[in-house]
PDB file of C-alpha atoms in Angstrom:
ATOM      1  CA  UNK A  49     105.133 -35.653 -49.594  1.00  0.00           C
ATOM      2  CA  UNK A  50     102.770 -34.602 -46.524  1.00  0.00           C
ATOM      3  CA  UNK A  51      98.948 -33.849 -47.222  1.00  0.00           C
ATOM      4  CA  UNK A  52      97.456 -32.187 -44.345  1.00  0.00           C
ATOM      5  CA  UNK A  53      95.305 -29.853 -45.837  1.00  0.00           C
ATOM      6  CA  UNK A  54      93.100 -29.204 -49.038  1.00  0.00           C
ATOM      7  CA  UNK A  55      94.555 -26.735 -51.242  1.00  0.00           C
ATOM      8  CA  UNK A  56      91.909 -26.251 -54.081  1.00  0.00           C
ATOM      9  CA  UNK A  57      88.339 -26.092 -53.592  1.00  0.00           C
ATOM     10  CA  UNK A  58      86.810 -29.197 -54.965  1.00  0.00           C
ATOM     11  CA  UNK A  59      89.952 -31.200 -54.662  1.00  0.00           C
ATOM     12  CA  UNK A  60      90.446 -33.777 -51.598  1.00  0.00           C
ATOM     13  CA  UNK A  61      93.204 -36.162 -51.010  1.00  0.00           C
ATOM     14  CA  UNK A  62      90.922 -38.944 -51.507  1.00  0.00           C
ATOM     15  CA  UNK A  63      89.921 -37.609 -55.006  1.00  0.00           C
ATOM     16  CA  UNK A  64      93.560 -37.436 -55.671  1.00  0.00           C
ATOM     17  CA  UNK A  65      94.137 -40.923 -54.757  1.00  0.00           C
ATOM     18  CA  UNK A  66      91.356 -42.204 -56.957  1.00  0.00           C
ATOM     19  CA  UNK A  67      92.543 -40.503 -60.169  1.00  0.00           C
ATOM     20  CA  UNK A  68      96.215 -41.742 -59.279  1.00  0.00           C
ATOM     21  CA  UNK A  69      97.422 -38.362 -59.070  1.00  0.00           C
ATOM     22  CA  UNK A  70      99.724 -36.387 -56.820  1.00  0.00           C
ATOM     23  CA  UNK A  71      99.223 -32.805 -55.804  1.00  0.00           C
ATOM     24  CA  UNK A  72     100.112 -30.294 -58.269  1.00  0.00           C
ATOM     25  CA  UNK A  73     103.266 -27.954 -57.568  1.00  0.00           C
ATOM     26  CA  UNK A  74     102.294 -24.689 -56.707  1.00  0.00           C
ATOM     27  CA  UNK A  75     102.738 -21.821 -54.097  1.00  0.00           C
ATOM     28  CA  UNK A  76     103.157 -23.322 -50.443  1.00  0.00           C
ATOM     29  CA  UNK A  77     101.243 -22.370 -47.583  1.00  0.00           C
ATOM     30  CA  UNK A  78     103.049 -21.886 -44.316  1.00  0.00           C
ATOM     31  CA  UNK A  79     101.953 -24.413 -41.803  1.00  0.00           C
ATOM     32  CA  UNK A  80     101.468 -21.882 -39.127  1.00  0.00           C
ATOM     33  CA  UNK A  81      98.855 -20.358 -41.387  1.00  0.00           C
ATOM     34  CA  UNK A  82      96.752 -23.418 -42.556  1.00  0.00           C
ATOM     35  CA  UNK A  83      93.774 -24.819 -40.912  1.00  0.00           C
ATOM     36  CA  UNK A  84      94.508 -28.648 -41.149  1.00  0.00           C
ATOM     37  CA  UNK A  85      91.773 -31.203 -41.704  1.00  0.00           C
ATOM     38  CA  UNK A  86      92.059 -34.718 -41.083  1.00  0.00           C
ATOM     39  CA  UNK A  87      94.297 -36.070 -44.042  1.00  0.00           C
ATOM     40  CA  UNK A  88      91.493 -37.753 -45.399  1.00  0.00           C
ATOM     41  CA  UNK A  89      88.349 -35.950 -44.551  1.00  0.00           C
ATOM     42  CA  UNK A  90      85.898 -37.975 -46.493  1.00  0.00           C
ATOM     43  CA  UNK A  91      86.817 -41.697 -46.372  1.00  0.00           C
ATOM     44  CA  UNK A  92      84.360 -44.345 -47.628  1.00  0.00           C
ATOM     45  CA  UNK A  93      85.595 -46.725 -44.826  1.00  0.00           C
ATOM     46  CA  UNK A  94      87.315 -46.322 -41.424  1.00  0.00           C
ATOM     47  CA  UNK A  95      88.545 -49.619 -40.324  1.00  0.00           C
ATOM     48  CA  UNK A  96      89.911 -50.165 -36.855  1.00  0.00           C
ATOM     49  CA  UNK A  97      91.855 -53.422 -35.762  1.00  0.00           C
ATOM     50  CA  UNK A  98      91.386 -54.519 -32.052  1.00  0.00           C
ATOM     51  CA  UNK A  99      93.742 -56.384 -30.072  1.00  0.00           C
ATOM     52  CA  UNK A 100      96.886 -56.160 -32.500  1.00  0.00           C
ATOM     53  CA  UNK A 101      99.634 -55.129 -30.241  1.00  0.00           C
ATOM     54  CA  UNK A 102     101.273 -58.146 -28.365  1.00  0.00           C
ATOM     55  CA  UNK A 103     101.923 -55.567 -25.381  1.00  0.00           C
ATOM     56  CA  UNK A 104      98.360 -54.747 -25.454  1.00  0.00           C
ATOM     57  CA  UNK A 105      97.252 -58.556 -25.414  1.00  0.00           C
ATOM     58  CA  UNK A 106      99.508 -59.380 -22.505  1.00  0.00           C
ATOM     59  CA  UNK A 107      98.368 -56.293 -20.332  1.00  0.00           C
ATOM     60  CA  UNK A 108      94.782 -57.804 -20.413  1.00  0.00           C
ATOM     61  CA  UNK A 109      95.674 -61.540 -20.217  1.00  0.00           C
ATOM     62  CA  UNK A 110      94.313 -62.223 -23.813  1.00  0.00           C
ATOM     63  CA  UNK A 111      95.491 -64.757 -26.310  1.00  0.00           C
ATOM     64  CA  UNK A 112      96.728 -63.038 -29.365  1.00  0.00           C
ATOM     65  CA  UNK A 113      94.108 -63.320 -32.065  1.00  0.00           C
ATOM     66  CA  UNK A 114      94.726 -65.599 -34.796  1.00  0.00           C
ATOM     67  CA  UNK A 115      92.564 -63.755 -37.133  1.00  0.00           C
ATOM     68  CA  UNK A 116      92.498 -59.987 -37.275  1.00  0.00           C
ATOM     69  CA  UNK A 117      89.592 -58.603 -34.909  1.00  0.00           C
ATOM     70  CA  UNK A 118      88.247 -55.238 -36.573  1.00  0.00           C
ATOM     71  CA  UNK A 119      85.225 -53.082 -36.362  1.00  0.00           C
ATOM     72  CA  UNK A 120      84.259 -49.776 -37.912  1.00  0.00           C
ATOM     73  CA  UNK A 121      84.219 -45.892 -37.331  1.00  0.00           C
ATOM     74  CA  UNK A 122      82.398 -43.442 -39.392  1.00  0.00           C
ATOM     75  CA  UNK A 123      83.381 -39.920 -40.897  1.00  0.00           C
ATOM     76  CA  UNK A 124      81.216 -38.243 -37.904  1.00  0.00           C
ATOM     77  CA  UNK A 125      84.059 -39.493 -35.770  1.00  0.00           C
ATOM     78  CA  UNK A 126      86.820 -37.897 -37.584  1.00  0.00           C
ATOM     79  CA  UNK A 127      88.661 -35.110 -35.692  1.00  0.00           C
ATOM     80  CA  UNK A 128      91.068 -32.626 -36.957  1.00  0.00           C
ATOM     81  CA  UNK A 129      94.664 -32.082 -35.404  1.00  0.00           C
ATOM     82  CA  UNK A 130      94.406 -29.986 -32.617  1.00  0.00           C
ATOM     83  CA  UNK A 131      90.499 -30.455 -32.331  1.00  0.00           C
ATOM     84  CA  UNK A 132      88.453 -29.867 -29.081  1.00  0.00           C
ATOM     85  CA  UNK A 133      86.360 -32.949 -28.595  1.00  0.00           C
ATOM     86  CA  UNK A 134      83.453 -33.050 -26.299  1.00  0.00           C
ATOM     87  CA  UNK A 135      82.926 -36.257 -24.321  1.00  0.00           C
ATOM     88  CA  UNK A 136      79.722 -38.101 -24.918  1.00  0.00           C
ATOM     89  CA  UNK A 137      77.224 -37.021 -22.254  1.00  0.00           C
ATOM     90  CA  UNK A 138      76.095 -40.885 -21.841  1.00  0.00           C
ATOM     91  CA  UNK A 139      79.597 -42.113 -20.863  1.00  0.00           C
ATOM     92  CA  UNK A 140      81.835 -41.491 -18.024  1.00  0.00           C
ATOM     93  CA  UNK A 141      84.609 -43.754 -18.865  1.00  0.00           C
ATOM     94  CA  UNK A 142      86.214 -42.758 -22.130  1.00  0.00           C
ATOM     95  CA  UNK A 143      89.599 -43.989 -22.869  1.00  0.00           C
ATOM     96  CA  UNK A 144      92.600 -42.939 -25.233  1.00  0.00           C
ATOM     97  CA  UNK A 145      94.149 -45.066 -27.618  1.00  0.00           C
ATOM     98  CA  UNK A 146      97.340 -44.284 -29.713  1.00  0.00           C
ATOM     99  CA  UNK A 147      97.277 -45.647 -33.189  1.00  0.00           C
ATOM    100  CA  UNK A 148      99.227 -46.161 -36.516  1.00  0.00           C
ATOM    101  CA  UNK A 149      96.851 -45.719 -39.364  1.00  0.00           C
ATOM    102  CA  UNK A 150      97.504 -46.365 -42.995  1.00  0.00           C
ATOM    103  CA  UNK A 151      95.631 -45.041 -46.139  1.00  0.00           C
ATOM    104  CA  UNK A 152      94.798 -46.976 -49.018  1.00  0.00           C
ATOM    105  CA  UNK A 153      96.150 -45.567 -52.259  1.00  0.00           C
ATOM    106  CA  UNK A 154      94.991 -48.080 -54.884  1.00  0.00           C
ATOM    107  CA  UNK A 155      92.124 -50.210 -55.008  1.00  0.00           C
ATOM    108  CA  UNK A 156      92.713 -53.588 -53.540  1.00  0.00           C
ATOM    109  CA  UNK A 157      90.766 -56.949 -53.884  1.00  0.00           C
ATOM    110  CA  UNK A 158      92.511 -60.270 -53.002  1.00  0.00           C
ATOM    111  CA  UNK A 159      95.863 -58.781 -52.676  1.00  0.00           C
ATOM    112  CA  UNK A 160      98.616 -61.189 -51.700  1.00  0.00           C
ATOM    113  CA  UNK A 161     100.844 -59.824 -48.739  1.00  0.00           C
ATOM    114  CA  UNK A 162     104.000 -59.616 -50.614  1.00  0.00           C
ATOM    115  CA  UNK A 163     102.438 -56.839 -52.852  1.00  0.00           C
ATOM    116  CA  UNK A 164     100.145 -55.218 -50.089  1.00  0.00           C
ATOM    117  CA  UNK A 165     102.250 -52.195 -49.730  1.00  0.00           C
ATOM    118  CA  UNK A 166     101.963 -51.224 -53.251  1.00  0.00           C
ATOM    119  CA  UNK A 167      98.199 -50.343 -52.287  1.00  0.00           C
ATOM    120  CA  UNK A 168      99.240 -48.207 -49.402  1.00  0.00           C
ATOM    121  CA  UNK A 169      99.570 -44.114 -49.895  1.00  0.00           C
ATOM    122  CA  UNK A 170     100.762 -43.570 -46.613  1.00  0.00           C
ATOM    123  CA  UNK A 171     100.306 -43.371 -42.866  1.00  0.00           C
ATOM    124  CA  UNK A 172      99.033 -41.263 -40.178  1.00  0.00           C
ATOM    125  CA  UNK A 173      98.338 -40.902 -36.433  1.00  0.00           C
ATOM    126  CA  UNK A 174      94.738 -41.618 -35.159  1.00  0.00           C
ATOM    127  CA  UNK A 175      93.137 -41.597 -31.443  1.00  0.00           C
ATOM    128  CA  UNK A 176      90.816 -44.207 -31.197  1.00  0.00           C
ATOM    129  CA  UNK A 177      88.806 -42.752 -28.330  1.00  0.00           C
ATOM    130  CA  UNK A 178      86.752 -45.280 -26.782  1.00  0.00           C
ATOM    131  CA  UNK A 179      83.666 -45.131 -24.401  1.00  0.00           C
ATOM    132  CA  UNK A 180      84.382 -48.393 -22.324  1.00  0.00           C
ATOM    133  CA  UNK A 181      81.079 -48.553 -20.812  1.00  0.00           C
ATOM    134  CA  UNK A 182      79.287 -48.685 -23.920  1.00  0.00           C
ATOM    135  CA  UNK A 183      81.892 -50.513 -25.787  1.00  0.00           C
ATOM    136  CA  UNK A 184      81.072 -53.797 -23.865  1.00  0.00           C
ATOM    137  CA  UNK A 185      77.167 -53.371 -23.548  1.00  0.00           C
ATOM    138  CA  UNK A 186      77.228 -55.761 -26.619  1.00  0.00           C
ATOM    139  CA  UNK A 187      79.520 -58.270 -28.072  1.00  0.00           C
ATOM    140  CA  UNK A 188      80.103 -55.871 -30.731  1.00  0.00           C
ATOM    141  CA  UNK A 189      82.384 -52.887 -29.777  1.00  0.00           C
ATOM    142  CA  UNK A 190      81.309 -50.373 -32.044  1.00  0.00           C
ATOM    143  CA  UNK A 191      78.605 -48.566 -29.545  1.00  0.00           C
ATOM    144  CA  UNK A 192      81.558 -47.356 -27.715  1.00  0.00           C
ATOM    145  CA  UNK A 193      83.742 -46.338 -30.725  1.00  0.00           C
ATOM    146  CA  UNK A 194      81.474 -44.039 -32.983  1.00  0.00           C
ATOM    147  CA  UNK A 195      80.459 -40.879 -30.972  1.00  0.00           C
ATOM    148  CA  UNK A 196      81.272 -37.473 -32.671  1.00  0.00           C
ATOM    149  CA  UNK A 197      84.931 -36.901 -32.586  1.00  0.00           C
ATOM    150  CA  UNK A 198      85.985 -40.409 -31.777  1.00  0.00           C
ATOM    151  CA  UNK A 199      88.681 -40.379 -34.025  1.00  0.00           C
ATOM    152  CA  UNK A 200      91.033 -37.659 -34.275  1.00  0.00           C
ATOM    153  CA  UNK A 201      93.491 -38.126 -37.047  1.00  0.00           C
ATOM    154  CA  UNK A 202      96.330 -36.430 -38.542  1.00  0.00           C
ATOM    155  CA  UNK A 203      98.613 -34.239 -38.606  1.00  0.00           C
ATOM    156  CA  UNK A 204      99.455 -35.472 -42.137  1.00  0.00           C
ATOM    157  CA  UNK A 205      99.455 -38.195 -44.846  1.00  0.00           C
ATOM    158  CA  UNK A 206     103.039 -39.330 -44.638  1.00  0.00           C
ATOM    159  CA  UNK A 207     104.277 -41.062 -47.832  1.00  0.00           C
ATOM    160  CA  UNK A 208     105.825 -44.429 -47.387  1.00  0.00           C
ATOM    161  CA  UNK A 209     109.375 -43.122 -48.417  1.00  0.00           C
ATOM    162  CA  UNK A 210     109.233 -40.710 -45.936  1.00  0.00           C
ATOM    163  CA  UNK A 211     107.761 -43.168 -43.086  1.00  0.00           C
ATOM    164  CA  UNK A 212     110.243 -46.036 -43.574  1.00  0.00           C
ATOM    165  CA  UNK A 213     109.920 -49.378 -43.058  1.00  0.00           C
ATOM    166  CA  UNK A 214     105.976 -50.227 -41.970  1.00  0.00           C
ATOM    167  CA  UNK A 215     107.181 -52.502 -39.039  1.00  0.00           C
ATOM    168  CA  UNK A 216     109.158 -49.633 -37.398  1.00  0.00           C
ATOM    169  CA  UNK A 217     107.252 -46.702 -36.833  1.00  0.00           C
ATOM    170  CA  UNK A 218     107.402 -45.490 -33.397  1.00  0.00           C
ATOM    171  CA  UNK A 219     104.210 -43.964 -31.612  1.00  0.00           C
ATOM    172  CA  UNK A 220     103.894 -42.244 -27.908  1.00  0.00           C
ATOM    173  CA  UNK A 221     101.099 -41.014 -26.271  1.00  0.00           C
ATOM    174  CA  UNK A 222     101.026 -38.311 -23.325  1.00  0.00           C
ATOM    175  CA  UNK A 223      97.889 -37.458 -21.140  1.00  0.00           C
ATOM    176  CA  UNK A 224      98.655 -33.957 -19.797  1.00  0.00           C
ATOM    177  CA  UNK A 225     102.397 -34.338 -20.314  1.00  0.00           C
ATOM    178  CA  UNK A 226     102.658 -37.829 -18.516  1.00  0.00           C
ATOM    179  CA  UNK A 227     103.705 -40.585 -20.928  1.00  0.00           C
ATOM    180  CA  UNK A 228     100.989 -43.437 -20.815  1.00  0.00           C
ATOM    181  CA  UNK A 229     101.776 -45.611 -24.215  1.00  0.00           C
ATOM    182  CA  UNK A 230     105.006 -45.853 -25.834  1.00  0.00           C
ATOM    183  CA  UNK A 231     105.749 -48.644 -28.694  1.00  0.00           C
ATOM    184  CA  UNK A 232     106.604 -49.307 -32.444  1.00  0.00           C
ATOM    185  CA  UNK A 233     104.798 -51.252 -35.026  1.00  0.00           C
ATOM    186  CA  UNK A 234     107.320 -53.782 -34.575  1.00  0.00           C
ATOM    187  CA  UNK A 235     104.833 -55.352 -31.691  1.00  0.00           C
ATOM    188  CA  UNK A 236     101.873 -55.759 -34.185  1.00  0.00           C
ATOM    189  CA  UNK A 237     100.513 -59.186 -34.217  1.00  0.00           C
ATOM    190  CA  UNK A 238      99.423 -58.732 -37.654  1.00  0.00           C
ATOM    191  CA  UNK A 239     101.244 -56.575 -39.759  1.00  0.00           C
ATOM    192  CA  UNK A 240     100.403 -54.021 -42.212  1.00  0.00           C
ATOM    193  CA  UNK A 241     100.959 -56.345 -45.216  1.00  0.00           C
ATOM    194  CA  UNK A 242      99.110 -58.885 -43.377  1.00  0.00           C
ATOM    195  CA  UNK A 243      96.164 -56.784 -42.627  1.00  0.00           C
ATOM    196  CA  UNK A 244      95.794 -55.365 -46.189  1.00  0.00           C
ATOM    197  CA  UNK A 245      95.823 -58.988 -47.576  1.00  0.00           C
ATOM    198  CA  UNK A 246      93.274 -60.193 -44.769  1.00  0.00           C
ATOM    199  CA  UNK A 247      90.916 -57.395 -45.398  1.00  0.00           C
ATOM    200  CA  UNK A 248      91.160 -57.148 -49.129  1.00  0.00           C
ATOM    201  CA  UNK A 249      90.037 -60.789 -49.111  1.00  0.00           C
ATOM    202  CA  UNK A 250      86.830 -59.745 -47.197  1.00  0.00           C
ATOM    203  CA  UNK A 251      86.039 -56.511 -49.112  1.00  0.00           C
ATOM    204  CA  UNK A 252      87.439 -54.072 -51.607  1.00  0.00           C
ATOM    205  CA  UNK A 253      89.520 -51.545 -50.193  1.00  0.00           C
ATOM    206  CA  UNK A 254      89.106 -48.103 -51.927  1.00  0.00           C
ATOM    207  CA  UNK A 255      91.458 -45.436 -52.327  1.00  0.00           C
ATOM    208  CA  UNK A 256      91.110 -43.130 -49.300  1.00  0.00           C
ATOM    209  CA  UNK A 257      90.064 -45.965 -47.160  1.00  0.00           C
ATOM    210  CA  UNK A 258      91.792 -45.510 -43.463  1.00  0.00           C
ATOM    211  CA  UNK A 259      92.786 -48.504 -41.516  1.00  0.00           C
ATOM    212  CA  UNK A 260      93.857 -47.980 -37.916  1.00  0.00           C
ATOM    213  CA  UNK A 261      96.070 -50.887 -36.749  1.00  0.00           C
ATOM    214  CA  UNK A 262      95.615 -51.123 -33.332  1.00  0.00           C
ATOM    215  CA  UNK A 263      96.933 -49.677 -29.819  1.00  0.00           C
ATOM    216  CA  UNK A 264      99.881 -50.785 -27.461  1.00  0.00           C
ATOM    217  CA  UNK A 265      99.940 -51.433 -23.899  1.00  0.00           C
ATOM    218  CA  UNK A 266      99.140 -48.460 -21.210  1.00  0.00           C
ATOM    219  CA  UNK A 267      95.345 -47.705 -22.130  1.00  0.00           C
ATOM    220  CA  UNK A 268      93.514 -45.941 -19.117  1.00  0.00           C
ATOM    221  CA  UNK A 269      90.811 -48.799 -18.559  1.00  0.00           C
ATOM    222  CA  UNK A 270      93.641 -51.403 -17.772  1.00  0.00           C
ATOM    223  CA  UNK A 271      95.753 -49.120 -15.530  1.00  0.00           C
ATOM    224  CA  UNK A 272      95.373 -49.344 -11.288  1.00  0.00           C
ATOM    225  CA  UNK A 273      93.860 -46.941 -10.810  1.00  0.00           C
ATOM    226  CA  UNK A 274      91.843 -46.757 -14.080  1.00  0.00           C
ATOM    227  CA  UNK A 275      92.263 -43.232 -15.876  1.00  0.00           C
ATOM    228  CA  UNK A 276      89.096 -41.778 -17.745  1.00  0.00           C
ATOM    229  CA  UNK A 277      89.019 -38.651 -19.663  1.00  0.00           C
ATOM    230  CA  UNK A 278      87.776 -35.586 -18.567  1.00  0.00           C
ATOM    231  CA  UNK A 279      87.326 -31.846 -19.661  1.00  0.00           C
ATOM    232  CA  UNK A 280      90.371 -29.961 -19.863  1.00  0.00           C
ATOM    233  CA  UNK A 281      92.932 -32.972 -20.610  1.00  0.00           C
ATOM    234  CA  UNK A 282      95.294 -32.727 -23.465  1.00  0.00           C
ATOM    235  CA  UNK A 283      96.385 -35.666 -25.394  1.00  0.00           C
ATOM    236  CA  UNK A 284      99.543 -35.748 -27.549  1.00  0.00           C
ATOM    237  CA  UNK A 285     100.400 -38.713 -29.867  1.00  0.00           C
ATOM    238  CA  UNK A 286     103.819 -38.322 -31.389  1.00  0.00           C
ATOM    239  CA  UNK A 287     105.772 -40.103 -33.892  1.00  0.00           C
ATOM    240  CA  UNK A 288     109.407 -39.323 -35.203  1.00  0.00           C
ATOM    241  CA  UNK A 289     108.059 -40.800 -38.576  1.00  0.00           C
ATOM    242  CA  UNK A 290     104.469 -39.275 -38.618  1.00  0.00           C
ATOM    243  CA  UNK A 291     104.263 -36.188 -36.455  1.00  0.00           C
ATOM    244  CA  UNK A 292     102.318 -34.763 -33.611  1.00  0.00           C
ATOM    245  CA  UNK A 293      98.609 -35.248 -33.127  1.00  0.00           C
ATOM    246  CA  UNK A 294      97.164 -33.140 -30.342  1.00  0.00           C
ATOM    247  CA  UNK A 295      93.683 -33.234 -29.000  1.00  0.00           C
ATOM    248  CA  UNK A 296      92.031 -31.338 -26.125  1.00  0.00           C
ATOM    249  CA  UNK A 297      88.839 -32.700 -24.290  1.00  0.00           C
ATOM    250  CA  UNK A 298      86.427 -30.139 -24.251  1.00  0.00           C
TER     251      UNK A 298
END
């Protein structure tokens, strides 16, 4: 089941998850004729995990964190598949980050890792666009993570039975056709079940909450020479399990 568009007025994926319901069977709409939104356009929380791929920790000479590092984005940051995203005027150092995100399907509080996947509705792709100059102005990363459109997300919510094992989801990012990142969730420092368990200890996770699991090696800010996004750039994040998320920098 892939939920990339809202079919009925007043019915959202988050509302369906809250009701424990599945979309009703009905007349299908050709994908070519649909306007896709972010799979969950109205989440209560967007939680992003930092420094969670071993390859990314190694490329910056950092020790893998014993406890998950996380920060928040807000709904203003969400951008649909194929969207044009304007760079913030205050930054000249915006970077890309290919990520696998999961969506909570059932309320989770103090969940054990062994039962964590029972609370996952599915997976999607997310580009954690980051204004690096503002990210590191304070000890908290959020100033560089929250500009409008900073979280392109999609193209669909792919259910666990379609996505397969959570530690074998592959992702690749290309910038203007050139591969910049390539990895799989096998390289996660903190696995998806471990993240559900940890986060649900700190807060109640609600249906529709999005958790983005971190990015692998290859970000522009750690390349030599550094690579910063500019108007006209096209970013494509692809996954054999989750589809293709394209974003154009306006």
